[in-house]
PDB file of N, CA and C in Angstrom:
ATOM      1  N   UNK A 950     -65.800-152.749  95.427  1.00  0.00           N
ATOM      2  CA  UNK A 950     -66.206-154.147  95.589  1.00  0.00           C
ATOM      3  C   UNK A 950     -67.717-154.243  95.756  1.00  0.00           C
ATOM      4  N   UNK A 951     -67.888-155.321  95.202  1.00  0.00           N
ATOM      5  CA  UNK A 951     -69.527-155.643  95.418  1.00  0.00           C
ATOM      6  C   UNK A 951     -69.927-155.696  97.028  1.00  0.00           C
ATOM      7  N   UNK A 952     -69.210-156.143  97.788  1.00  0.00           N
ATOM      8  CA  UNK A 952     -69.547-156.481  99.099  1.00  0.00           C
ATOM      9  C   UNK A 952     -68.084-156.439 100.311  1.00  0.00           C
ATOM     10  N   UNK A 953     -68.355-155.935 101.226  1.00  0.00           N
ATOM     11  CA  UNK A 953     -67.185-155.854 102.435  1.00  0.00           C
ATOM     12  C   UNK A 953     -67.287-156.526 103.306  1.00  0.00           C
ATOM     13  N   UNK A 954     -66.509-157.779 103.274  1.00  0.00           N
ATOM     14  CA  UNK A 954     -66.546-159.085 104.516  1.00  0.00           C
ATOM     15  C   UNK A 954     -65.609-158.570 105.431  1.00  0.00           C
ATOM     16  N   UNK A 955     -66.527-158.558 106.703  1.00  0.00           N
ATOM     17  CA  UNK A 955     -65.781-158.313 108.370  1.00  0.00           C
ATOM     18  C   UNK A 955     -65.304-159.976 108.587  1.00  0.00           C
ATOM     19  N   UNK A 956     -64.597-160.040 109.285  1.00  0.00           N
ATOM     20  CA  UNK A 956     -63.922-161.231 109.414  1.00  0.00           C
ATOM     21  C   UNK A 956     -62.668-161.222 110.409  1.00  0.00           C
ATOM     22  N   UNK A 957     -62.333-162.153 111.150  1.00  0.00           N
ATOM     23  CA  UNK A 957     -61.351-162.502 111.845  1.00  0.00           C
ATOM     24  C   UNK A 957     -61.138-162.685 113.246  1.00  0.00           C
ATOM     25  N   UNK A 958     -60.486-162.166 113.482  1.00  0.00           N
ATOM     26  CA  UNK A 958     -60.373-162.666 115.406  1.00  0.00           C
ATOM     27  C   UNK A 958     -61.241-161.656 116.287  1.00  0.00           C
ATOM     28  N   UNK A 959     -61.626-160.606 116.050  1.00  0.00           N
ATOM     29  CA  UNK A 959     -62.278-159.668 116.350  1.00  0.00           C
ATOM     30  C   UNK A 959     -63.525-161.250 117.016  1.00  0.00           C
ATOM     31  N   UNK A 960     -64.178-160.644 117.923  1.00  0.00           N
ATOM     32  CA  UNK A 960     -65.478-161.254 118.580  1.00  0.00           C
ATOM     33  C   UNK A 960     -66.755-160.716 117.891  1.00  0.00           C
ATOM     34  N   UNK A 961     -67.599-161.610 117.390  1.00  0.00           N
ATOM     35  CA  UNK A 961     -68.532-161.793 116.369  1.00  0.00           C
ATOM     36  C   UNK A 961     -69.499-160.207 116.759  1.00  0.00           C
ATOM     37  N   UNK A 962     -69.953-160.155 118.078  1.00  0.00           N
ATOM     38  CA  UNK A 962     -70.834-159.365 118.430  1.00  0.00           C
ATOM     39  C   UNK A 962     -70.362-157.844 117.648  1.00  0.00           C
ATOM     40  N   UNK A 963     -68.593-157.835 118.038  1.00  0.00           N
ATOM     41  CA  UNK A 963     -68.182-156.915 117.712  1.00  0.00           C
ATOM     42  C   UNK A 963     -67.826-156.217 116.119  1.00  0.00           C
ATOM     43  N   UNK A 964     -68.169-157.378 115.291  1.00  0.00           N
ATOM     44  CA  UNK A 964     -67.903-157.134 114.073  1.00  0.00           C
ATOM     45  C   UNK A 964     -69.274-157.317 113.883  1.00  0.00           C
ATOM     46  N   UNK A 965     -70.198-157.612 114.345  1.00  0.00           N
ATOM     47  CA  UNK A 965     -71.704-157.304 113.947  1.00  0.00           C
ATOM     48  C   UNK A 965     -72.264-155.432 114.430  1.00  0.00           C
ATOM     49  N   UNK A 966     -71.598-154.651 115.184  1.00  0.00           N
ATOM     50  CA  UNK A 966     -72.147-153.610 115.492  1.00  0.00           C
ATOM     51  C   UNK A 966     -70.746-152.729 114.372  1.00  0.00           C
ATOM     52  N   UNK A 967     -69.901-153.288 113.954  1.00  0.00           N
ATOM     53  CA  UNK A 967     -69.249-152.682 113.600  1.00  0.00           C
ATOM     54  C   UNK A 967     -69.610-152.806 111.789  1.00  0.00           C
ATOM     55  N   UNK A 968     -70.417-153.282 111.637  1.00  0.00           N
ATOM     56  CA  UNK A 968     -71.065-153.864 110.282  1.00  0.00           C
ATOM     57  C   UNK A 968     -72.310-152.874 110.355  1.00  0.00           C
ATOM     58  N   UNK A 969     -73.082-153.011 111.476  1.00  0.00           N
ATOM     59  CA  UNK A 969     -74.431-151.748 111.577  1.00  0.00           C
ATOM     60  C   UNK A 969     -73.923-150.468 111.546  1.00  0.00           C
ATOM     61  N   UNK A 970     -72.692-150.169 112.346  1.00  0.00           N
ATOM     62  CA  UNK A 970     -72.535-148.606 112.345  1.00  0.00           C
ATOM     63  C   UNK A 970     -71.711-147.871 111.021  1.00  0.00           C
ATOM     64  N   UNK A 971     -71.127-148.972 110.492  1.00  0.00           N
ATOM     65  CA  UNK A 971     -70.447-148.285 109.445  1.00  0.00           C
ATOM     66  C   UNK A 971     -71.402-147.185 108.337  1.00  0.00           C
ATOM     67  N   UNK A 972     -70.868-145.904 108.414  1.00  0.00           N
ATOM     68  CA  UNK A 972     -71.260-145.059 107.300  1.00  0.00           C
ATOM     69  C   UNK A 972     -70.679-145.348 105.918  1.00  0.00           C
ATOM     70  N   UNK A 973     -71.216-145.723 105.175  1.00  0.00           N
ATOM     71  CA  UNK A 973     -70.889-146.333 103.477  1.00  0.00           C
ATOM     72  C   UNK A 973     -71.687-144.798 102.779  1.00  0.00           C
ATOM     73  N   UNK A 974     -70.076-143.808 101.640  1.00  0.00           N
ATOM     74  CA  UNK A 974     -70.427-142.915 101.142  1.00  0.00           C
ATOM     75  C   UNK A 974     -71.626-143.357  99.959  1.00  0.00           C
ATOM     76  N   UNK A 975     -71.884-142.451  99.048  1.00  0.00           N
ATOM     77  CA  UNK A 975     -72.364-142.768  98.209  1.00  0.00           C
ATOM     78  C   UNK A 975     -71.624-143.395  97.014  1.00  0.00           C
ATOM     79  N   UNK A 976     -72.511-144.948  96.453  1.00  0.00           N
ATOM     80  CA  UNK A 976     -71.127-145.690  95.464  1.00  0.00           C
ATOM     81  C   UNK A 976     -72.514-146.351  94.374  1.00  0.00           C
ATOM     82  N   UNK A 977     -71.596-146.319  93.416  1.00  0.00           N
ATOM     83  CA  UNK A 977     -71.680-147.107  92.261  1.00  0.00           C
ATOM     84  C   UNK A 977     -72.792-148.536  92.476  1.00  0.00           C
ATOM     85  N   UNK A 978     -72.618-149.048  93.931  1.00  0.00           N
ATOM     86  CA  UNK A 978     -73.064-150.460  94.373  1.00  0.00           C
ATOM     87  C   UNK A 978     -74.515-149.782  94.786  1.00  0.00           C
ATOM     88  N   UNK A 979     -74.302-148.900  95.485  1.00  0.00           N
ATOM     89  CA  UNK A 979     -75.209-148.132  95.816  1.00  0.00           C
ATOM     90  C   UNK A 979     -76.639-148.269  95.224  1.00  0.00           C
ATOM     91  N   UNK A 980     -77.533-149.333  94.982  1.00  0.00           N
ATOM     92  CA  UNK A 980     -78.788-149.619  93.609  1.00  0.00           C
ATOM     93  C   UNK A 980     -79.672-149.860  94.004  1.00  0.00           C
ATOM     94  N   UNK A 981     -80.885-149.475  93.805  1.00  0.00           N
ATOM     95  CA  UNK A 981     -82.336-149.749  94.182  1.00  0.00           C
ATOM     96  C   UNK A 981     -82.608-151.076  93.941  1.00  0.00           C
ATOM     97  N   UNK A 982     -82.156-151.997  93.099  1.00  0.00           N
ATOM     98  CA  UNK A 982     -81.940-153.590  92.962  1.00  0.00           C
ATOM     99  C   UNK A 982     -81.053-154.193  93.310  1.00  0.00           C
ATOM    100  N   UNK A 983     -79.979-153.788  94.601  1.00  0.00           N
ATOM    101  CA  UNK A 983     -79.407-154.412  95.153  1.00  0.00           C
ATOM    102  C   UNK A 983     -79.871-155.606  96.176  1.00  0.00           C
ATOM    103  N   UNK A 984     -79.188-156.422  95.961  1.00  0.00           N
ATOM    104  CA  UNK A 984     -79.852-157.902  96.813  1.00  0.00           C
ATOM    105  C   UNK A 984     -79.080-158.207  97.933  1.00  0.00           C
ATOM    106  N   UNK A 985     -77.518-158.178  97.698  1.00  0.00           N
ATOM    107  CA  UNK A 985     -76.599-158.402  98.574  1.00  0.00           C
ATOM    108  C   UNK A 985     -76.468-157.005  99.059  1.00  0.00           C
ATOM    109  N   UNK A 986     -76.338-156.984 100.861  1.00  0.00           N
ATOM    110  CA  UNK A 986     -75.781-156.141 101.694  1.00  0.00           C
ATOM    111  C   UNK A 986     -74.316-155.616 101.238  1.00  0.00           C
ATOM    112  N   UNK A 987     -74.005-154.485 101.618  1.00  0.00           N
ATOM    113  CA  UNK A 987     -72.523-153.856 100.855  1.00  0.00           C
ATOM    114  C   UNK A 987     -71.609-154.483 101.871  1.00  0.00           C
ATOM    115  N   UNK A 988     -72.029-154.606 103.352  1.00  0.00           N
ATOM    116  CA  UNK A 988     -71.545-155.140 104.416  1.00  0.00           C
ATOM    117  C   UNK A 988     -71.952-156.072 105.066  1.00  0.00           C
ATOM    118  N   UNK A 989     -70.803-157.236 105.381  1.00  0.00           N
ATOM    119  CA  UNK A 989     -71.251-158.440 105.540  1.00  0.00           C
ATOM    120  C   UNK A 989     -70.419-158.913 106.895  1.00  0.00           C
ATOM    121  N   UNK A 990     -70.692-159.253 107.768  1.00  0.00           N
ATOM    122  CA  UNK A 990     -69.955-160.482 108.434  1.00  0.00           C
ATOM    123  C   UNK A 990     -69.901-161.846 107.934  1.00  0.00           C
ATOM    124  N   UNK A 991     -68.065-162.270 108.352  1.00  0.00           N
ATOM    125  CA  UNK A 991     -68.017-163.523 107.412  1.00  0.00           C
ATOM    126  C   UNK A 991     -68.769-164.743 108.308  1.00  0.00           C
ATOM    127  N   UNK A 992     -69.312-165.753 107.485  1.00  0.00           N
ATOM    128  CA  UNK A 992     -69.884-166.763 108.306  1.00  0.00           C
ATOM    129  C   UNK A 992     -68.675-167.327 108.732  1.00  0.00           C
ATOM    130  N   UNK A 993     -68.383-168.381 109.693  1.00  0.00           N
ATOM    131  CA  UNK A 993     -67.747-169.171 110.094  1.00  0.00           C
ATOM    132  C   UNK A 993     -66.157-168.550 110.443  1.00  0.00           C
ATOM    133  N   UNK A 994     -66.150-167.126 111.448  1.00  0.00           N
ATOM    134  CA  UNK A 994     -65.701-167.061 112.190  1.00  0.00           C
ATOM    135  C   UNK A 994     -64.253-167.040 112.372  1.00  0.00           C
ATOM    136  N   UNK A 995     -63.568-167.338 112.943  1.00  0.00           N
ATOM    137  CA  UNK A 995     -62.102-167.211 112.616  1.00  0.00           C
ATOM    138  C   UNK A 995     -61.241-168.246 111.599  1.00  0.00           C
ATOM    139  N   UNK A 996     -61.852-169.063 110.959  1.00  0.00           N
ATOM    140  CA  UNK A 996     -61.692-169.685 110.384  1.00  0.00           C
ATOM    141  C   UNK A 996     -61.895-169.485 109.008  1.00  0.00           C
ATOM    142  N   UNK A 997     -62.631-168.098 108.737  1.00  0.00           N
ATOM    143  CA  UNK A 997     -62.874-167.701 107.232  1.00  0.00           C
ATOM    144  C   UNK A 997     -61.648-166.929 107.159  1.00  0.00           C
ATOM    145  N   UNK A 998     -61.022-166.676 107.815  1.00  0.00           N
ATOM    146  CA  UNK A 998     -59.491-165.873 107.514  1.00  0.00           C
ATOM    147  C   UNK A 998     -58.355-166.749 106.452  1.00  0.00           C
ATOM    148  N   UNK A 999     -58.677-167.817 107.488  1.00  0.00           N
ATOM    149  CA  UNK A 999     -57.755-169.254 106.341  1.00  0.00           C
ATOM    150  C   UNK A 999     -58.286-169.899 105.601  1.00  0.00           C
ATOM    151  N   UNK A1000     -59.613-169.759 105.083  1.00  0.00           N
ATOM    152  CA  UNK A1000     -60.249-170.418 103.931  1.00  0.00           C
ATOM    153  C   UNK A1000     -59.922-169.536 103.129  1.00  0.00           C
ATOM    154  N   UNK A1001     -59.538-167.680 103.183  1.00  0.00           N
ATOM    155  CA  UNK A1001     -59.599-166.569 102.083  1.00  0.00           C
ATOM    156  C   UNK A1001     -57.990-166.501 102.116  1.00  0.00           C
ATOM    157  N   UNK A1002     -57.597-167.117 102.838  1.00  0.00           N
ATOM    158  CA  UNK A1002     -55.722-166.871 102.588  1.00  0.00           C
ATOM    159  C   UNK A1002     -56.073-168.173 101.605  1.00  0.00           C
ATOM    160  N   UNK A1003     -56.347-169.378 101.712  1.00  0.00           N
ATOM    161  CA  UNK A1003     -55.942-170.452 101.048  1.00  0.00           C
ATOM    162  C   UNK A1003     -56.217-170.615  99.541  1.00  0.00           C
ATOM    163  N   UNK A1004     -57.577-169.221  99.419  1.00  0.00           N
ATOM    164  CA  UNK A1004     -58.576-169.111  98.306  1.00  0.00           C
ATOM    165  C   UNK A1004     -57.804-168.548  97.486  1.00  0.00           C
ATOM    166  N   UNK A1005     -56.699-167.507  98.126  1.00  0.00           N
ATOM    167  CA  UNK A1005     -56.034-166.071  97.580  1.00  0.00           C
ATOM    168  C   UNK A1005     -54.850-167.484  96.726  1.00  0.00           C
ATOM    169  N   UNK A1006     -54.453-167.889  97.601  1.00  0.00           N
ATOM    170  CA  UNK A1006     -53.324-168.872  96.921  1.00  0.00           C
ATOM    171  C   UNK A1006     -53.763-169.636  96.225  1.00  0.00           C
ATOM    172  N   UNK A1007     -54.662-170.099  96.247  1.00  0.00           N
ATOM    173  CA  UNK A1007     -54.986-171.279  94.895  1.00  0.00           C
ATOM    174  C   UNK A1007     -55.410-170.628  93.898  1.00  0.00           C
ATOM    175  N   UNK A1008     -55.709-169.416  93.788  1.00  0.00           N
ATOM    176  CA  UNK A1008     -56.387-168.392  92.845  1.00  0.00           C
ATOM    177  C   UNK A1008     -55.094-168.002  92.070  1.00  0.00           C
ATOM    178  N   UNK A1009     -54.336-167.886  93.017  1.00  0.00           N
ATOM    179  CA  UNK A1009     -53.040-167.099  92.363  1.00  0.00           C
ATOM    180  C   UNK A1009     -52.586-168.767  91.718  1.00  0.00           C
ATOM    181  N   UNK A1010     -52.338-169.311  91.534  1.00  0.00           N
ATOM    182  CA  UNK A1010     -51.646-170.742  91.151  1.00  0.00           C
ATOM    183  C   UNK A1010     -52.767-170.919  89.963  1.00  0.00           C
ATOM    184  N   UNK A1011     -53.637-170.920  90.024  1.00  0.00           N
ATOM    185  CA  UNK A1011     -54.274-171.232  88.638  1.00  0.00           C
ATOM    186  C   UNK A1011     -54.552-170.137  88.004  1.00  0.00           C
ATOM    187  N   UNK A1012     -54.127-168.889  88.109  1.00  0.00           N
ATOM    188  CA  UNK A1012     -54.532-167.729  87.116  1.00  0.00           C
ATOM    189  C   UNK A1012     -53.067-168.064  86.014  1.00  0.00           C
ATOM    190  N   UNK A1013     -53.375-167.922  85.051  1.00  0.00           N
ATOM    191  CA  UNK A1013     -52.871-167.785  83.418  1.00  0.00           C
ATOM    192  C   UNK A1013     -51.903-166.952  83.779  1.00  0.00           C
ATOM    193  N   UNK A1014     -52.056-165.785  84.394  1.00  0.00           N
ATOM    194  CA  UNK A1014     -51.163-165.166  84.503  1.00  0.00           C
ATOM    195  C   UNK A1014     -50.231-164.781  85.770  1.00  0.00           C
ATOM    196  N   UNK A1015     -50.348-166.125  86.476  1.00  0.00           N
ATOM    197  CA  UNK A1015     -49.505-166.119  87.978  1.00  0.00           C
ATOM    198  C   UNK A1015     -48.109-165.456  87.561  1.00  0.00           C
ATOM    199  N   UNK A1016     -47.424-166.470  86.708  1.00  0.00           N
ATOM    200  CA  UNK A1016     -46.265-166.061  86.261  1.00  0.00           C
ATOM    201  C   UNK A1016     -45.615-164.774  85.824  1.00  0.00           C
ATOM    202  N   UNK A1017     -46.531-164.051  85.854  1.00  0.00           N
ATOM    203  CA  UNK A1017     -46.226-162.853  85.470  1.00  0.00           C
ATOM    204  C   UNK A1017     -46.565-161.562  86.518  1.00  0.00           C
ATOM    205  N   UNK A1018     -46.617-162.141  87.547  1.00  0.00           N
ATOM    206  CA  UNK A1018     -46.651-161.363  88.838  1.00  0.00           C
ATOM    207  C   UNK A1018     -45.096-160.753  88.901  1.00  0.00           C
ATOM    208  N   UNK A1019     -44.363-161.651  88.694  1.00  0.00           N
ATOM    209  CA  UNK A1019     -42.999-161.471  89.493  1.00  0.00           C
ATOM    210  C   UNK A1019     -41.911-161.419  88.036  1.00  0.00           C
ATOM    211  N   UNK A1020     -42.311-161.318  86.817  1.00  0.00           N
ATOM    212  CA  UNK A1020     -41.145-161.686  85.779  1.00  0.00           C
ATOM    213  C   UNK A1020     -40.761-160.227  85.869  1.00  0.00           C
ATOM    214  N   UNK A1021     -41.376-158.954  85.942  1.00  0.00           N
ATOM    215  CA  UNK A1021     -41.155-157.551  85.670  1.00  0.00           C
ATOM    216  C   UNK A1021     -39.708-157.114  86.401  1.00  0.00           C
ATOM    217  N   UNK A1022     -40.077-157.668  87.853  1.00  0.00           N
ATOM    218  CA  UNK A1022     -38.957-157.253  89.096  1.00  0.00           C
ATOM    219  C   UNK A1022     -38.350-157.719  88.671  1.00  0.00           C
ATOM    220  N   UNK A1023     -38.139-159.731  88.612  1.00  0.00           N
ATOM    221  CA  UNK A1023     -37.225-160.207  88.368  1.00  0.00           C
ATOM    222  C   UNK A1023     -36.141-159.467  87.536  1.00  0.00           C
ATOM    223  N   UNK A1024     -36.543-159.221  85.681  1.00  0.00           N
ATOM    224  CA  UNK A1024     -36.214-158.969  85.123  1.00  0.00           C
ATOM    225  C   UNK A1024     -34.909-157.856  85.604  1.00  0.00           C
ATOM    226  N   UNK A1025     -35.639-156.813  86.277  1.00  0.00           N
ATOM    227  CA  UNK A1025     -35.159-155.148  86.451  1.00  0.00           C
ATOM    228  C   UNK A1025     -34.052-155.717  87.930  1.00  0.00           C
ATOM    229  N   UNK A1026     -33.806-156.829  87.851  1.00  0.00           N
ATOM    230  CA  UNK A1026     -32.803-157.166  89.355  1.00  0.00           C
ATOM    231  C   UNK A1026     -33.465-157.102  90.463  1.00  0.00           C
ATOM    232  N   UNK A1027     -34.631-156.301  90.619  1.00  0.00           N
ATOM    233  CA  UNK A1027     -35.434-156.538  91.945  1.00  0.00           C
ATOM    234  C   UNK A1027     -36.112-157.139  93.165  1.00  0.00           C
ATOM    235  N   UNK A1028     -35.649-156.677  94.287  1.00  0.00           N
ATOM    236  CA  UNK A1028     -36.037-157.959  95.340  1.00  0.00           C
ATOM    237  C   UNK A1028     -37.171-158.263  95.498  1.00  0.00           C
ATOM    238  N   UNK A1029     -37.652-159.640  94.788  1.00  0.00           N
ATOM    239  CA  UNK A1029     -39.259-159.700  94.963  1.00  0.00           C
ATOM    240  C   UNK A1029     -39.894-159.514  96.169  1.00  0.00           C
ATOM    241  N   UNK A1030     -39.204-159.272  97.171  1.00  0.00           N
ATOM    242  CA  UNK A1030     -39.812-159.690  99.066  1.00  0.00           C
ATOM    243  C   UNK A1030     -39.510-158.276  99.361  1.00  0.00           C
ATOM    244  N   UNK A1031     -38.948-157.133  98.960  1.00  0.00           N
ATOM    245  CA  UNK A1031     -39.113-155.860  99.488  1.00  0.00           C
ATOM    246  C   UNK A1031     -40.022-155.015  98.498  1.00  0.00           C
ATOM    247  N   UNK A1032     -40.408-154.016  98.619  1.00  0.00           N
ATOM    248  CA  UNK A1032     -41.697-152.938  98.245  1.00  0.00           C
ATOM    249  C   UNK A1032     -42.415-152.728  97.981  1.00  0.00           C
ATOM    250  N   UNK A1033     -43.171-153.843  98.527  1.00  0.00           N
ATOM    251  CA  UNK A1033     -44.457-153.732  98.251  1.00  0.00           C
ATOM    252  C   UNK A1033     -45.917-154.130  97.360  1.00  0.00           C
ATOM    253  N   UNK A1034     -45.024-154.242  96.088  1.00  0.00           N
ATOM    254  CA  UNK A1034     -46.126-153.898  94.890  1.00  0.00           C
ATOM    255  C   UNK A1034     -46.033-154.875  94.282  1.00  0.00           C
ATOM    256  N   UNK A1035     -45.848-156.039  95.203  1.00  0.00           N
ATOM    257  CA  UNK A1035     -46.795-157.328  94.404  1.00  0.00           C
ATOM    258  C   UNK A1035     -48.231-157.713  94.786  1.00  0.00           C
ATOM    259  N   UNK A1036     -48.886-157.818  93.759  1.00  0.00           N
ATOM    260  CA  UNK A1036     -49.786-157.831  93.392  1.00  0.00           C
ATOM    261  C   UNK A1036     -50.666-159.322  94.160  1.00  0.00           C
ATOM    262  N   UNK A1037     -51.691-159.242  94.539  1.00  0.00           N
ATOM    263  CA  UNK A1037     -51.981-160.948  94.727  1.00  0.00           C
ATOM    264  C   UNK A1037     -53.508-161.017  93.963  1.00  0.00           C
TER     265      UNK A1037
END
């Protein structure tokens, strides 16, 4: 990923030292013209948790290919709500 958003109920201070101490190996993002930080705290706090759940769902509802998340299992008899490997 271009960038790693800290986020959630965690207390801000604490996802700010936990944003400084992280060791990040060597990556691809890794660029002498990088602009954006690899690590980020999210702005606005516990509340960016349910703006990125709500983002994840409206994303999934207008992708072309929502429908085809779930036709594979369906197809093969499979319980869409057990193992895992749907995709979002």
């Amino acid at each position: 990923p271009e960038t790693v958003v800290l986020g959630g109920l965690a207390p801000p201070a604490l996802l700010e030292r936990l944003a400084g101490a992280a060791e990040l190996p060597n990556s691809v993002s890794a660029r002498k013209d990088r602009v954006t930080p690899r690590i980020v705290v999210a702005r606005g706090g516990q509340h960016a948790v349910l703006r990125g759940a709500a983002a994840l769902a409206v994303s999934g509802v207008l992708s072309p290919r929502f429908g085809q998340i779930f036709t594979a299992k369906r197809q093969r008899g499979g319980d869409l709500l057990k193992g895992g490997d749907i995709a979002a």
